[in-house]
Short mmCIF file of C-alpha atoms in Angstrom, two decimals:
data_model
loop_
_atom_site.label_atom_id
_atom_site.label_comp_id
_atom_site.label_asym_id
_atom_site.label_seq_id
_atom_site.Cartn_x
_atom_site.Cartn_y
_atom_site.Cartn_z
CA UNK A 1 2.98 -0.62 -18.18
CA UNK A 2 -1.15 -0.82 -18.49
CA UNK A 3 -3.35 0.64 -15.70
CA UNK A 4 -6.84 1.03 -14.98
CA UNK A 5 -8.36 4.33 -13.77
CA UNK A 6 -11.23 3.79 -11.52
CA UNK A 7 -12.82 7.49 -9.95
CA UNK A 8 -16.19 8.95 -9.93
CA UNK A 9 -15.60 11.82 -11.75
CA UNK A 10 -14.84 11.37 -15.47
CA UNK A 11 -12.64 14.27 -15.57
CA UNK A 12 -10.50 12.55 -13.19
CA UNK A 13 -10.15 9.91 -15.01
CA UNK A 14 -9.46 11.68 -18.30
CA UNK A 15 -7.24 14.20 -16.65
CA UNK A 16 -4.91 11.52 -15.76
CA UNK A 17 -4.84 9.25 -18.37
CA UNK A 18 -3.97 12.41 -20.59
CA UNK A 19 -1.63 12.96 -18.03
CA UNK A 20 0.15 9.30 -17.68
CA UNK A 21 -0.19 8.74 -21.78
CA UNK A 22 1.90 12.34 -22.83
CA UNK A 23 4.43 11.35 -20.87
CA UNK A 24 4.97 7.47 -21.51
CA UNK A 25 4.38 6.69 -18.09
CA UNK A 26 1.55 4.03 -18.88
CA UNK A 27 -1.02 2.55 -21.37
CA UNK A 28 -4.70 3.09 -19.97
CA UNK A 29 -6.51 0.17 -20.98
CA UNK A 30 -9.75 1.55 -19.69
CA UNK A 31 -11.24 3.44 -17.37
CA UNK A 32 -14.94 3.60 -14.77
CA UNK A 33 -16.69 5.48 -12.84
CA UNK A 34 -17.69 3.21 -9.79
CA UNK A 35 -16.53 0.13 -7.73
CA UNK A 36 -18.77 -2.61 -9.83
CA UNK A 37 -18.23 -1.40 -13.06
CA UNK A 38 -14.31 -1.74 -12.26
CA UNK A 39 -14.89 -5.19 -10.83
CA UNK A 40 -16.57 -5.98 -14.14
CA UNK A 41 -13.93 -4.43 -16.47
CA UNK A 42 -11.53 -6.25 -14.24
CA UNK A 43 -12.12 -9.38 -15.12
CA UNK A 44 -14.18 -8.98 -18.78
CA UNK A 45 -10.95 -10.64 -20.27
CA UNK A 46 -7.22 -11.58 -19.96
CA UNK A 47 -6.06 -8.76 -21.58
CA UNK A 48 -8.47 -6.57 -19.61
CA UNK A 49 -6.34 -7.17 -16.37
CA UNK A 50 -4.03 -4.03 -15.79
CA UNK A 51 -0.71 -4.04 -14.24
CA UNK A 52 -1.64 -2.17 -12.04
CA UNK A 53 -5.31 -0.64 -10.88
CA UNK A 54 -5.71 2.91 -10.02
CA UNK A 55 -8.78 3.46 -7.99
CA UNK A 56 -10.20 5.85 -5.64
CA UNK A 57 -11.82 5.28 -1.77
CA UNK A 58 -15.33 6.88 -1.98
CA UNK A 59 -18.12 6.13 -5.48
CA UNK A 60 -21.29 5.53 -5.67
CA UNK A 61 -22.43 2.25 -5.61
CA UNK A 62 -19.96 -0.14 -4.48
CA UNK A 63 -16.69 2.02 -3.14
CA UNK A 64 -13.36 1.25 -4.23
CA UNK A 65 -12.49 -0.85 -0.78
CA UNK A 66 -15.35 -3.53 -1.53
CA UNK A 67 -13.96 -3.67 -5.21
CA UNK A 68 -10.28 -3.91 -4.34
CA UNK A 69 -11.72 -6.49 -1.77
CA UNK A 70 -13.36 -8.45 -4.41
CA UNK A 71 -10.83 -8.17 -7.07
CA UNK A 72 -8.18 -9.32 -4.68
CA UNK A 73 -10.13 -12.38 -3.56
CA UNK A 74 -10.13 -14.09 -7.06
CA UNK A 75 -6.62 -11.93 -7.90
CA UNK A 76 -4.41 -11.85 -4.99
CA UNK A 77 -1.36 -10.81 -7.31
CA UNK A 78 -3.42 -7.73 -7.97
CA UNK A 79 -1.42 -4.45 -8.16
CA UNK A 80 -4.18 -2.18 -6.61
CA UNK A 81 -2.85 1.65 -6.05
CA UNK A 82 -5.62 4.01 -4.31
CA UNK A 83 -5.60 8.05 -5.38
CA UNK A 84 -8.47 9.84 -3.28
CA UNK A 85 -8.66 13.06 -1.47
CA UNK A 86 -9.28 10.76 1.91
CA UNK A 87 -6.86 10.76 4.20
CA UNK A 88 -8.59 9.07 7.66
CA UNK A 89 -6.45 6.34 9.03
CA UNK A 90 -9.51 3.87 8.70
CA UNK A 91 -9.51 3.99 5.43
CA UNK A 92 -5.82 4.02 4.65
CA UNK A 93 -5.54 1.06 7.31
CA UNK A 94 -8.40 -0.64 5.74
CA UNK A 95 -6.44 -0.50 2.06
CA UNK A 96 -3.16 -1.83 3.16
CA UNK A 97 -5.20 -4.34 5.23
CA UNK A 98 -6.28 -5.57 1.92
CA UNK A 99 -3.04 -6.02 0.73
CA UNK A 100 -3.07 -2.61 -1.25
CA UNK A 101 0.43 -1.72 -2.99
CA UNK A 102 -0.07 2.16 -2.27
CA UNK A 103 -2.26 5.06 -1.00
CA UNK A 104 -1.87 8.36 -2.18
CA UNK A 105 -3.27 11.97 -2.01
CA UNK A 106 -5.21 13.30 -4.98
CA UNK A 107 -3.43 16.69 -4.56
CA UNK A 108 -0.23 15.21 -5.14
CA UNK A 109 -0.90 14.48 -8.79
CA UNK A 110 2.90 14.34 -9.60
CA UNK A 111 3.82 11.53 -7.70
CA UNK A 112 1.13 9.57 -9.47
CA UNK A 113 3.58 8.67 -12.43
CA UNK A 114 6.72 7.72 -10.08
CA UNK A 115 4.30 5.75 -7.97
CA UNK A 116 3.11 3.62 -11.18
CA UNK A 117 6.32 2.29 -11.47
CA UNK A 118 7.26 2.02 -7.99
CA UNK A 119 4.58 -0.65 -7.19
CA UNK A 120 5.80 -2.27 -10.86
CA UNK A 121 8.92 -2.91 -9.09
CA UNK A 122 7.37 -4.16 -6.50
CA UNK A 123 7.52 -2.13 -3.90
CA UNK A 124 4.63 -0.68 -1.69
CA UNK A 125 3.90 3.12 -2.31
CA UNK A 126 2.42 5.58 0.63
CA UNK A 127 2.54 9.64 0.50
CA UNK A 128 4.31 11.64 3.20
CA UNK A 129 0.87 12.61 4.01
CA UNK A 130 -0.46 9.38 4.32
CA UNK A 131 2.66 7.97 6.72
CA UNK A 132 1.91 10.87 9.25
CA UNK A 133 -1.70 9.72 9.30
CA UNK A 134 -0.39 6.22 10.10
CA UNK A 135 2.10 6.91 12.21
CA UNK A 136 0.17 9.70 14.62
CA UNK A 137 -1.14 9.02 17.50
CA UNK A 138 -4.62 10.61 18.98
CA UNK A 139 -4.19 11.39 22.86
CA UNK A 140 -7.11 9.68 24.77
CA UNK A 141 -7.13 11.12 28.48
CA UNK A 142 -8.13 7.61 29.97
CA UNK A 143 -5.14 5.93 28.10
CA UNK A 144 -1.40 5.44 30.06
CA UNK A 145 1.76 5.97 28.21
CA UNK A 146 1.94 2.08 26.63
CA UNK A 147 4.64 2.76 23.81
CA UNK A 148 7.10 1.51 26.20
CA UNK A 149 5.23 -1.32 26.44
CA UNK A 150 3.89 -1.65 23.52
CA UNK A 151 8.02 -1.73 21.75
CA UNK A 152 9.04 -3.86 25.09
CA UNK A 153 6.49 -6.61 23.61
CA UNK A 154 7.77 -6.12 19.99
CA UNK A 155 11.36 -6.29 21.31
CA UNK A 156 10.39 -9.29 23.26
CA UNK A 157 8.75 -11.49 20.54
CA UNK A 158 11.83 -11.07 17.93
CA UNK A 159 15.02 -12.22 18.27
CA UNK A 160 18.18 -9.43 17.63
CA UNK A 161 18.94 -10.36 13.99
CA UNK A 162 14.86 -9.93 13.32
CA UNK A 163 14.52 -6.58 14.96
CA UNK A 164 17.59 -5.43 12.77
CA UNK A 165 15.92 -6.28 9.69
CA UNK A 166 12.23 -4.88 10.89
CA UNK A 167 13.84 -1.54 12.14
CA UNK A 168 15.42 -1.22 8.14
CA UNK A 169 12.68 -2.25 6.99
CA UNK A 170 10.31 0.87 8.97
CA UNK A 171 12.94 2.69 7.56
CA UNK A 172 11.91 2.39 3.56
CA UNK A 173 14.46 -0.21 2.87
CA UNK A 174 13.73 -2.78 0.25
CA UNK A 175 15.32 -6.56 0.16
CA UNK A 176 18.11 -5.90 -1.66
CA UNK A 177 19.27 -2.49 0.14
CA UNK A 178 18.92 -4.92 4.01
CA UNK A 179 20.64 -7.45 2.29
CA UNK A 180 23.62 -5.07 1.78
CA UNK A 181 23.34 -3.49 5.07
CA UNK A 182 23.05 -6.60 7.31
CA UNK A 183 25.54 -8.84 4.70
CA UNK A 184 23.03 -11.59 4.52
CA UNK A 185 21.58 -12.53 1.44
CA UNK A 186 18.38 -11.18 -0.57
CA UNK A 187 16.62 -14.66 -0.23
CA UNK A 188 17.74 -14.48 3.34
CA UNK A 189 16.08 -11.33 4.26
CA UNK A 190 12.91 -12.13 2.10
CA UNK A 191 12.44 -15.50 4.23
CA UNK A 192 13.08 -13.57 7.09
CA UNK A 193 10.51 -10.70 7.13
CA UNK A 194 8.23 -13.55 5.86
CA UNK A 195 8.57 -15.22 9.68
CA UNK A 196 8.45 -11.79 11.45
CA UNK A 197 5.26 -11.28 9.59
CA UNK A 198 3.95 -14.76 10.30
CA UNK A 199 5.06 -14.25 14.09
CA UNK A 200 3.57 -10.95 14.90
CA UNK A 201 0.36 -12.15 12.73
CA UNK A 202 0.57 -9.15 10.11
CA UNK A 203 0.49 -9.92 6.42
CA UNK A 204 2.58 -6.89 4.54
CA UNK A 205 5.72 -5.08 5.23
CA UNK A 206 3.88 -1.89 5.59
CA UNK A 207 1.73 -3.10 8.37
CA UNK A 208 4.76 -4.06 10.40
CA UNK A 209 6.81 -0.67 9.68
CA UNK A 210 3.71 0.83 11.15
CA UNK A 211 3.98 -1.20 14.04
CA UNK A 212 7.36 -0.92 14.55
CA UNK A 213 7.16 3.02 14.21
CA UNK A 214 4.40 3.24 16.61
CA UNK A 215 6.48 1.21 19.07
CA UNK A 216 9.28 3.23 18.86
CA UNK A 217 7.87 7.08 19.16
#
């Protein structure tokens, strides 16, 4: 596997490359210090492209959003993975909005490596920390109880065998693991949660487990 590390300070990016290279996790095929630079590094060359990009929220300059934004408009098969100390649900909803493939917690250094080759296999990385931020709520006096509505509206708009699948999906499942669960097919499943997304206008699999969790508090 070859990565990128993209963070402010160098001793980030040297402390994990050190890190990822001792134990064979990855090749680091270069690293920056801000959001254009990385954009630039990006695409300098064919071979420059990593496998996946590891880049942080907040650098001077142009911030890792706006380069993940650009990188992923002339690269949509970009594996981009964000590592920051920022936790707000703007900017985690603002990365997976992007089509990110993970957001994790600079203090939780060891699940860097495992997260790597998560997203390598394709699937879409987010810390515990990260899924509470998502998932909690923040009382507003002037606001009703609308869960049940908001899950009665969910409920209405898919049909039995596509709530199975969305509720397995919320629940960390991948393709294969719902194909076994529901006996349908992997292809099956895959063309399914491709409607459900289309239908409830979302555009990843983490966007609608998020929706389906906060529907179902």
């Amino acid at each position: 596997m070859r990565i990128a590390i993209v963070d402010d300070d160098p001793i980030v990016c040297q402390s994990l490359e050190t890190i990822l290279t001792a134990t064979g996790t990855a090749e680091v095929l270069w690293t920056a210090n801000d959001g254009d630079a990385a954009v630039r590094r990006y695409f300098e060359t064919p071979a420059s492209r990593p496998d996946v990009l590891l880049i942080d929220i907040q650098m001077p300059g142009t911030s890792g959003l706006d380069a993940a934004r650009e990188i992923l408009a002339t690269d949509p098969a970009a594996r981009i993975l964000f590592l920051t100390t920022f936790s707000d649900q703007s900017y985690i909803a603002q990365a997976m909005g992007l089509g990110a493939k993970g957001y994790l917690i600079k203090q939780d250094v060891a699940a860097v490596g495992p997260a790597l080759q998560a997203v390598m296999a394709g699937q879409v990385v987010l810390g515990a920390e990260v899924l509470g931020k998502l998932t909690e709520r923040t009382p507003d006096p002037a606001d009703s109880d609308d869960s049940g509505d908001t899950a009665d509206s969910i409920e209405g708009l898919l049909g039995e065998r596509e709530r199975e699948i969305t509720a397995l999906v919320a629940e960390g499942l991948d393709n294969r693991d719902i194909a076994a669960r529901l006996f349908l097919s992997e292809g099956t499943v895959r063309n399914r949660i491709s409607a459900i997304l289309d239908k409830l206008g979302l555009t990843n699999r983490t966007q609608l487990a998020i929706l389906w969790l906060n529907a179902h508090r």
